[in-house]
Amino acid sequence: MLHLFKYRFIQTTRDFSVMFWALTFPLILGTLFYLSFGSLGIESTGDSDWDTVKVAVIQDGSSSENHKAFEKFLEQMDGEILDIQDISDEPEALDALIDEKILGIFYVKETPSLTVSKNGIHESILTSVLETYNRNAAMFRKIAMIHPDRLPDAAAAMEDYRQTTSEVSLGGKSMNPNSQYFFALVAYACLSGAFLGVKSTFDSQANLTALGARRSITPTHKLKLIIIDFLVLCMIHFVNILVLCLYIAHVLGISLGDNPGALLLVDLMGSMIGICLGIAIGSIARLSFSMKMGFTVLFTLLPGFLAGLMFGNMKNIIEQNCPIINRINPAAVLSDAFYCMSVYYDIERFTRCLAILAIMSVLLLGIAFLSIRRERYDSI
């Protein structure tokens, strides 16, 4: 077994054409993704500082109760939502608004008003600030008219409203949505182990290669040959996937999760399903090597596409319309495992993904064995 293991390892690693598709091409593809999408590896932690909106406040000189209340309200917003600039002259404020040095002008008067120069997110925030004040002011006026004795209670409730809510984490992380492309990329790279499996199986068929003829006349059981090839190829491709993951995480700076053990397990199962897919493709039909490689390209790119490799939302569309495809698509299952590991922290779903991959691997390896064990040659 050691002899067979050693020379299968040497033969596989020296075949640069299949090693290119199994290792180099995913690295190139990951680099192109990174250059296309930019630096996407930074996770969103929710702790980023809120950018306050620069505004000017213009007084009209009156001293009514509503005037004083709105002025106090804006002072409370200063530094939290608003950044009130030291501008008190209206012409100067209008010039600053035109030059976009400020984004709005609040007029403190009996009926507060707001002036903006365009529509946008920040302008919507300023509008919401004014509407909030007007709504609360109207509520207090109504309380004062109907139940004036309840005004202190209403004011206390308004000051205390933040304490009625609390932040509760549902688990998981918030990540850049374009990270799904890299999850799909690793899934595609795992399936690219099929190129190694096809080449290995092709080299074992006596009617196609001289090496296959020599291996066929040996007394070694064919199941033993398949298992040895499988172990060697899984080891090689497992290293390929680890190299890709290390490159994505430490060179491109894109997080693949904080659990190294789970990452190794997903990489191992992904390597296995890719190799088993290649061995099955190489065993079930007496086709030329080029045709088998063509089918391998199809059976790696198509699952990758359905998992979101080319169109990020594809997996979600399939999940909504025909979820069974995502359950039998190994690339989608692998991508889902990365989500469970990196974002959801859903152990039950993660375990289900690994179980599906294991069942698929056993079925594909069984197909390969049943196909090869029936082969007989009249002359070698």
GROMACS .gro file of C-alpha atoms in nm:
model
  380
    1MET     CA    1   0.000   0.000   0.000
    2LEU     CA    2   0.282   0.244   0.081
    3HIS     CA    3   0.432   0.181  -0.262
    4LEU     CA    4   0.102   0.249  -0.436
    5PHE     CA    5   0.042   0.551  -0.213
    6LYS     CA    6   0.386   0.701  -0.285
    7TYR     CA    7   0.375   0.671  -0.662
    8ARG     CA    8   0.016   0.787  -0.695
    9PHE     CA    9   0.117   1.097  -0.497
   10ILE     CA   10   0.419   1.163  -0.720
   11GLN     CA   11   0.223   1.103  -1.038
   12THR     CA   12  -0.060   1.337  -0.934
   13THR     CA   13   0.154   1.629  -0.813
   14ARG     CA   14   0.365   1.618  -1.131
   15ASP     CA   15   0.062   1.656  -1.354
   16PHE     CA   16   0.064   2.035  -1.380
   17SER     CA   17  -0.242   2.059  -1.604
   18VAL     CA   18  -0.485   1.914  -1.349
   19MET     CA   19  -0.303   2.082  -1.056
   20PHE     CA   20  -0.363   2.413  -1.230
   21TRP     CA   21  -0.740   2.365  -1.224
   22ALA     CA   22  -0.739   2.225  -0.871
   23LEU     CA   23  -0.513   2.488  -0.711
   24THR     CA   24  -0.389   2.772  -0.930
   25PHE     CA   25  -0.713   2.866  -1.105
   26PRO     CA   26  -0.913   2.917  -0.780
   27LEU     CA   27  -0.629   3.137  -0.649
   28ILE     CA   28  -0.640   3.347  -0.966
   29LEU     CA   29  -1.019   3.365  -0.950
   30GLY     CA   30  -1.009   3.475  -0.586
   31THR     CA   31  -0.761   3.751  -0.671
   32LEU     CA   32  -0.982   3.873  -0.954
   33PHE     CA   33  -1.284   3.874  -0.720
   34TYR     CA   34  -1.089   4.080  -0.469
   35LEU     CA   35  -0.976   4.330  -0.733
   36SER     CA   36  -1.332   4.357  -0.864
   37PHE     CA   37  -1.511   4.396  -0.530
   38GLY     CA   38  -1.241   4.576  -0.329
   39SER     CA   39  -1.147   4.507   0.033
   40LEU     CA   40  -1.443   4.301   0.150
   41GLY     CA   41  -1.284   4.106   0.432
   42ILE     CA   42  -1.364   4.359   0.702
   43GLU     CA   43  -1.659   4.241   0.900
   44SER     CA   44  -1.929   4.481   1.000
   45THR     CA   45  -1.927   4.487   1.380
   46GLY     CA   46  -2.195   4.748   1.425
   47ASP     CA   47  -1.960   4.972   1.624
   48SER     CA   48  -1.877   5.225   1.352
   49ASP     CA   49  -1.922   5.590   1.444
   50TRP     CA   50  -2.230   5.767   1.314
   51ASP     CA   51  -2.150   6.062   1.091
   52THR     CA   52  -2.333   6.366   1.225
   53VAL     CA   53  -2.505   6.597   0.977
   54LYS     CA   54  -2.371   6.950   0.950
   55VAL     CA   55  -2.646   7.212   0.982
   56ALA     CA   56  -2.694   7.579   1.060
   57VAL     CA   57  -2.949   7.717   1.308
   58ILE     CA   58  -3.103   8.057   1.236
   59GLN     CA   59  -3.294   8.244   1.508
   60ASP     CA   60  -3.579   8.479   1.427
   61GLY     CA   61  -3.543   8.678   1.750
   62SER     CA   62  -3.871   8.576   1.911
   63SER     CA   63  -3.897   8.435   2.262
   64SER     CA   64  -4.209   8.218   2.253
   65GLU     CA   65  -4.235   7.888   2.438
   66ASN     CA   66  -4.225   7.689   2.115
   67HIS     CA   67  -3.920   7.886   2.005
   68LYS     CA   68  -3.735   7.800   2.326
   69ALA     CA   69  -3.846   7.436   2.317
   70PHE     CA   70  -3.724   7.383   1.960
   71GLU     CA   71  -3.394   7.556   2.037
   72LYS     CA   72  -3.341   7.327   2.336
   73PHE     CA   73  -3.437   7.024   2.125
   74LEU     CA   74  -3.172   7.108   1.864
   75GLU     CA   75  -2.910   7.161   2.136
   76GLN     CA   76  -2.982   6.809   2.263
   77MET     CA   77  -2.937   6.672   1.909
   78ASP     CA   78  -2.605   6.852   1.865
   79GLY     CA   79  -2.321   6.596   1.867
   80GLU     CA   80  -2.558   6.297   1.852
   81ILE     CA   81  -2.726   6.339   1.513
   82LEU     CA   82  -2.656   6.701   1.424
   83ASP     CA   83  -2.334   6.898   1.397
   84ILE     CA   84  -2.446   7.258   1.444
   85GLN     CA   85  -2.206   7.500   1.276
   86ASP     CA   86  -2.123   7.844   1.411
   87ILE     CA   87  -2.334   8.029   1.156
   88SER     CA   88  -2.597   8.278   1.270
   89ASP     CA   89  -2.647   8.489   0.959
   90GLU     CA   90  -2.901   8.363   0.705
   91PRO     CA   91  -2.717   8.475   0.385
   92GLU     CA   92  -2.400   8.308   0.510
   93ALA     CA   93  -2.596   7.994   0.588
   94LEU     CA   94  -2.752   7.988   0.241
   95ASP     CA   95  -2.408   8.028   0.078
   96ALA     CA   96  -2.276   7.741   0.291
   97LEU     CA   97  -2.578   7.530   0.190
   98ILE     CA   98  -2.515   7.596  -0.180
   99ASP     CA   99  -2.145   7.508  -0.139
  100GLU     CA  100  -2.250   7.190   0.052
  101LYS     CA  101  -2.053   7.294   0.359
  102ILE     CA  102  -2.376   7.229   0.545
  103LEU     CA  103  -2.668   7.007   0.445
  104GLY     CA  104  -2.958   7.194   0.600
  105ILE     CA  105  -3.078   7.508   0.779
  106PHE     CA  106  -3.313   7.492   1.076
  107TYR     CA  107  -3.518   7.805   1.143
  108VAL     CA  108  -3.601   7.849   1.511
  109LYS     CA  109  -3.932   8.034   1.525
  110GLU     CA  110  -4.291   7.987   1.635
  111THR     CA  111  -4.341   7.733   1.355
  112PRO     CA  112  -4.001   7.562   1.306
  113SER     CA  113  -3.891   7.496   0.949
  114LEU     CA  114  -3.609   7.338   0.753
  115THR     CA  115  -3.437   7.425   0.426
  116VAL     CA  116  -3.231   7.173   0.226
  117SER     CA  117  -3.075   7.195  -0.120
  118LYS     CA  118  -3.134   6.839  -0.246
  119ASN     CA  119  -3.280   6.501  -0.167
  120GLY     CA  120  -3.066   6.238  -0.001
  121ILE     CA  121  -3.014   6.022   0.307
  122HIS     CA  122  -2.882   6.305   0.524
  123GLU     CA  123  -3.159   6.538   0.413
  124SER     CA  124  -3.412   6.269   0.504
  125ILE     CA  125  -3.255   6.246   0.850
  126LEU     CA  126  -3.295   6.623   0.897
  127THR     CA  127  -3.657   6.605   0.784
  128SER     CA  128  -3.717   6.321   1.030
  129VAL     CA  129  -3.567   6.532   1.311
  130LEU     CA  130  -3.809   6.817   1.239
  131GLU     CA  131  -4.107   6.582   1.204
  132THR     CA  132  -4.021   6.414   1.534
  133TYR     CA  133  -4.016   6.747   1.712
  134ASN     CA  134  -4.343   6.863   1.554
  135ARG     CA  135  -4.515   6.535   1.639
  136ASN     CA  136  -4.401   6.545   2.003
  137ALA     CA  137  -4.486   6.914   2.035
  138ALA     CA  138  -4.837   6.847   1.902
  139MET     CA  139  -4.877   6.561   2.149
  140PHE     CA  140  -4.776   6.781   2.444
  141ARG     CA  141  -5.013   7.059   2.334
  142LYS     CA  142  -5.298   6.810   2.318
  143ILE     CA  143  -5.213   6.673   2.664
  144ALA     CA  144  -5.195   7.027   2.799
  145MET     CA  145  -5.543   7.100   2.666
  146ILE     CA  146  -5.711   6.778   2.782
  147HIS     CA  147  -5.513   6.665   3.089
  148PRO     CA  148  -5.277   6.941   3.199
  149ASP     CA  149  -5.209   6.755   3.522
  150ARG     CA  150  -5.047   6.473   3.320
  151LEU     CA  151  -4.782   6.693   3.157
  152PRO     CA  152  -4.508   6.607   3.412
  153ASP     CA  153  -4.577   6.235   3.364
  154ALA     CA  154  -4.564   6.273   2.985
  155ALA     CA  155  -4.236   6.462   3.003
  156ALA     CA  156  -4.085   6.198   3.233
  157ALA     CA  157  -4.200   5.920   3.000
  158MET     CA  158  -4.048   6.101   2.702
  159GLU     CA  159  -3.713   6.136   2.878
  160ASP     CA  160  -3.717   5.768   2.979
  161TYR     CA  161  -3.823   5.611   2.648
  162ARG     CA  162  -3.478   5.465   2.570
  163GLN     CA  163  -3.487   5.249   2.881
  164THR     CA  164  -3.789   5.055   2.755
  165THR     CA  165  -3.581   4.878   2.491
  166SER     CA  166  -3.272   4.663   2.514
  167GLU     CA  167  -3.037   4.518   2.255
  168VAL     CA  168  -3.051   4.139   2.229
  169SER     CA  169  -2.814   3.946   2.006
  170LEU     CA  170  -2.966   3.668   1.797
  171GLY     CA  171  -2.620   3.530   1.733
  172GLY     CA  172  -2.403   3.536   1.428
  173LYS     CA  173  -2.229   3.823   1.253
  174SER     CA  174  -2.303   4.092   1.004
  175MET     CA  175  -2.074   4.048   0.704
  176ASN     CA  176  -2.033   4.218   0.372
  177PRO     CA  177  -2.286   4.060   0.133
  178ASN     CA  178  -2.018   4.015  -0.133
  179SER     CA  179  -1.844   3.764   0.096
  180GLN     CA  180  -2.088   3.507  -0.047
  181TYR     CA  181  -1.883   3.512  -0.367
  182PHE     CA  182  -1.580   3.389  -0.175
  183PHE     CA  183  -1.782   3.119   0.000
  184ALA     CA  184  -1.899   3.004  -0.344
  185LEU     CA  185  -1.540   3.027  -0.468
  186VAL     CA  186  -1.412   2.789  -0.199
  187ALA     CA  187  -1.703   2.556  -0.278
  188TYR     CA  188  -1.611   2.564  -0.647
  189ALA     CA  189  -1.245   2.500  -0.559
  190CYS     CA  190  -1.349   2.195  -0.358
  191LEU     CA  191  -1.541   2.057  -0.655
  192SER     CA  192  -1.237   2.126  -0.875
  193GLY     CA  193  -1.082   1.824  -0.709
  194ALA     CA  194  -1.288   1.638  -0.969
  195PHE     CA  195  -1.009   1.713  -1.220
  196LEU     CA  196  -0.769   1.513  -1.004
  197GLY     CA  197  -1.021   1.231  -0.972
  198VAL     CA  198  -1.088   1.210  -1.346
  199LYS     CA  199  -0.716   1.201  -1.429
  200SER     CA  200  -0.654   0.934  -1.168
  201THR     CA  201  -0.936   0.715  -1.295
  202PHE     CA  202  -0.834   0.766  -1.657
  203ASP     CA  203  -0.482   0.648  -1.574
  204SER     CA  204  -0.626   0.332  -1.418
  205GLN     CA  205  -0.820   0.208  -1.722
  206ALA     CA  206  -0.632  -0.051  -1.926
  207ASN     CA  207  -0.801   0.029  -2.255
  208LEU     CA  208  -0.698   0.394  -2.233
  209THR     CA  209  -0.344   0.411  -2.090
  210ALA     CA  210  -0.039   0.189  -2.052
  211LEU     CA  211  -0.035   0.268  -1.682
  212GLY     CA  212  -0.392   0.144  -1.657
  213ALA     CA  213  -0.291  -0.180  -1.829
  214ARG     CA  214  -0.011  -0.238  -1.578
  215ARG     CA  215  -0.241  -0.165  -1.284
  216SER     CA  216  -0.511  -0.400  -1.422
  217ILE     CA  217  -0.287  -0.707  -1.432
  218THR     CA  218  -0.180  -0.670  -1.070
  219PRO     CA  219  -0.346  -0.901  -0.814
  220THR     CA  220  -0.440  -0.598  -0.600
  221HIS     CA  221  -0.813  -0.577  -0.538
  222LYS     CA  222  -0.977  -0.297  -0.734
  223LEU     CA  223  -1.154  -0.162  -0.427
  224LYS     CA  224  -0.815  -0.132  -0.261
  225LEU     CA  225  -0.681   0.060  -0.562
  226ILE     CA  226  -0.979   0.296  -0.552
  227ILE     CA  227  -0.938   0.358  -0.178
  228ILE     CA  228  -0.564   0.428  -0.212
  229ASP     CA  229  -0.623   0.667  -0.500
  230PHE     CA  230  -0.901   0.830  -0.304
  231LEU     CA  231  -0.687   0.885   0.006
  232VAL     CA  232  -0.393   1.026  -0.191
  233LEU     CA  233  -0.611   1.260  -0.392
  234CYS     CA  234  -0.805   1.375  -0.084
  235MET     CA  235  -0.479   1.454   0.094
  236ILE     CA  236  -0.345   1.653  -0.201
  237HIS     CA  237  -0.667   1.842  -0.261
  238PHE     CA  238  -0.717   1.907   0.111
  239VAL     CA  239  -0.382   2.087   0.108
  240ASN     CA  240  -0.493   2.277  -0.205
  241ILE     CA  241  -0.807   2.401  -0.029
  242LEU     CA  242  -0.611   2.494   0.283
  243VAL     CA  243  -0.375   2.701   0.069
  244LEU     CA  244  -0.673   2.876  -0.091
  245CYS     CA  245  -0.838   2.947   0.246
  246LEU     CA  246  -0.513   3.080   0.395
  247TYR     CA  247  -0.469   3.302   0.090
  248ILE     CA  248  -0.825   3.437   0.119
  249ALA     CA  249  -0.806   3.491   0.495
  250HIS     CA  250  -0.451   3.618   0.544
  251VAL     CA  251  -0.351   3.770   0.210
  252LEU     CA  252  -0.682   3.908   0.087
  253GLY     CA  253  -0.800   3.970   0.444
  254ILE     CA  254  -1.144   3.815   0.404
  255SER     CA  255  -1.284   3.636   0.708
  256LEU     CA  256  -1.389   3.273   0.670
  257GLY     CA  257  -1.491   3.239   1.033
  258ASP     CA  258  -1.330   3.220   1.375
  259ASN     CA  259  -1.344   2.843   1.422
  260PRO     CA  260  -1.034   2.674   1.269
  261GLY     CA  261  -1.161   2.326   1.360
  262ALA     CA  262  -1.489   2.376   1.176
  263LEU     CA  263  -1.305   2.528   0.880
  264LEU     CA  264  -1.074   2.225   0.855
  265LEU     CA  265  -1.373   1.991   0.873
  266VAL     CA  266  -1.559   2.174   0.593
  267ASP     CA  267  -1.243   2.180   0.380
  268LEU     CA  268  -1.194   1.807   0.433
  269MET     CA  269  -1.552   1.721   0.339
  270GLY     CA  270  -1.532   1.955   0.041
  271SER     CA  271  -1.213   1.789  -0.078
  272MET     CA  272  -1.375   1.447  -0.045
  273ILE     CA  273  -1.686   1.536  -0.245
  274GLY     CA  274  -1.475   1.689  -0.522
  275ILE     CA  275  -1.249   1.385  -0.553
  276CYS     CA  276  -1.543   1.143  -0.541
  277LEU     CA  277  -1.718   1.340  -0.814
  278GLY     CA  278  -1.412   1.313  -1.037
  279ILE     CA  279  -1.364   0.943  -0.973
  280ALA     CA  280  -1.730   0.879  -1.056
  281ILE     CA  281  -1.713   1.083  -1.378
  282GLY     CA  282  -1.396   0.905  -1.485
  283SER     CA  283  -1.540   0.559  -1.417
  284ILE     CA  284  -1.891   0.549  -1.554
  285ALA     CA  285  -1.824   0.596  -1.927
  286ARG     CA  286  -1.564   0.486  -2.183
  287LEU     CA  287  -1.502   0.833  -2.318
  288SER     CA  288  -1.185   1.007  -2.427
  289PHE     CA  289  -0.991   1.203  -2.170
  290SER     CA  290  -1.086   1.535  -2.330
  291MET     CA  291  -1.457   1.453  -2.317
  292LYS     CA  292  -1.432   1.350  -1.955
  293MET     CA  293  -1.255   1.675  -1.872
  294GLY     CA  294  -1.529   1.861  -2.057
  295PHE     CA  295  -1.796   1.695  -1.843
  296THR     CA  296  -1.586   1.779  -1.536
  297VAL     CA  297  -1.584   2.147  -1.631
  298LEU     CA  298  -1.963   2.131  -1.665
  299PHE     CA  299  -2.017   1.951  -1.333
  300THR     CA  300  -1.797   2.199  -1.146
  301LEU     CA  301  -1.900   2.530  -1.305
  302LEU     CA  302  -2.275   2.460  -1.311
  303PRO     CA  303  -2.300   2.380  -0.937
  304GLY     CA  304  -2.075   2.680  -0.870
  305PHE     CA  305  -2.308   2.904  -1.071
  306LEU     CA  306  -2.614   2.771  -0.888
  307ALA     CA  307  -2.433   2.836  -0.557
  308GLY     CA  308  -2.373   3.203  -0.644
  309LEU     CA  309  -2.024   3.200  -0.796
  310MET     CA  310  -2.119   3.423  -1.090
  311PHE     CA  311  -2.445   3.573  -0.960
  312GLY     CA  312  -2.445   3.615  -0.584
  313ASN     CA  313  -2.822   3.600  -0.533
  314MET     CA  314  -2.871   3.282  -0.737
  315LYS     CA  315  -2.873   3.049  -0.438
  316ASN     CA  316  -3.140   3.259  -0.266
  317ILE     CA  317  -3.355   3.259  -0.580
  318ILE     CA  318  -3.331   2.879  -0.599
  319GLU     CA  319  -3.407   2.849  -0.226
  320GLN     CA  320  -3.730   3.043  -0.275
  321ASN     CA  321  -3.845   2.861  -0.588
  322CYS     CA  322  -3.692   2.511  -0.583
  323PRO     CA  323  -3.503   2.446  -0.256
  324ILE     CA  324  -3.441   2.079  -0.336
  325ILE     CA  325  -3.172   2.190  -0.585
  326ASN     CA  326  -2.976   2.352  -0.304
  327ARG     CA  327  -2.995   2.027  -0.105
  328ILE     CA  328  -2.847   1.813  -0.383
  329ASN     CA  329  -2.602   2.071  -0.519
  330PRO     CA  330  -2.270   2.004  -0.341
  331ALA     CA  331  -2.144   2.358  -0.406
  332ALA     CA  332  -2.457   2.508  -0.245
  333VAL     CA  333  -2.426   2.270   0.051
  334LEU     CA  334  -2.060   2.370   0.097
  335SER     CA  335  -2.146   2.739   0.070
  336ASP     CA  336  -2.423   2.691   0.325
  337ALA     CA  337  -2.176   2.519   0.559
  338PHE     CA  338  -1.948   2.823   0.538
  339TYR     CA  339  -2.242   3.049   0.623
  340CYS     CA  340  -2.335   2.833   0.921
  341MET     CA  341  -1.974   2.836   1.039
  342SER     CA  342  -1.895   3.204   0.973
  343VAL     CA  343  -2.224   3.387   1.015
  344TYR     CA  344  -2.515   3.188   1.156
  345TYR     CA  345  -2.348   2.968   1.422
  346ASP     CA  346  -2.622   2.714   1.349
  347ILE     CA  347  -2.477   2.382   1.465
  348GLU     CA  348  -2.778   2.176   1.357
  349ARG     CA  349  -2.772   2.315   1.004
  350PHE     CA  350  -2.393   2.285   0.990
  351THR     CA  351  -2.412   1.917   1.089
  352ARG     CA  352  -2.681   1.856   0.828
  353CYS     CA  353  -2.458   2.004   0.556
  354LEU     CA  354  -2.168   1.779   0.655
  355ALA     CA  355  -2.396   1.475   0.662
  356ILE     CA  356  -2.525   1.552   0.311
  357LEU     CA  357  -2.168   1.584   0.182
  358ALA     CA  358  -2.068   1.254   0.344
  359ILE     CA  359  -2.366   1.071   0.191
  360MET     CA  360  -2.290   1.217  -0.152
  361SER     CA  361  -1.926   1.109  -0.124
  362VAL     CA  362  -2.019   0.751  -0.033
  363LEU     CA  363  -2.272   0.730  -0.318
  364LEU     CA  364  -2.024   0.863  -0.577
  365LEU     CA  365  -1.749   0.632  -0.456
  366GLY     CA  366  -1.991   0.339  -0.471
  367ILE     CA  367  -2.082   0.426  -0.831
  368ALA     CA  368  -1.713   0.433  -0.921
  369PHE     CA  369  -1.649   0.093  -0.764
  370LEU     CA  370  -1.949  -0.069  -0.932
  371SER     CA  371  -1.840   0.067  -1.268
  372ILE     CA  372  -1.476  -0.038  -1.244
  373ARG     CA  373  -1.526  -0.383  -1.090
  374ARG     CA  374  -1.730  -0.494  -1.395
  375GLU     CA  375  -1.461  -0.405  -1.645
  376ARG     CA  376  -1.303  -0.702  -1.822
  377TYR     CA  377  -1.048  -0.701  -2.101
  378ASP     CA  378  -1.001  -0.972  -2.363
  379SER     CA  379  -0.637  -0.881  -2.404
  380ILE     CA  380  -0.396  -0.648  -2.225
   0.00000   0.00000   0.00000
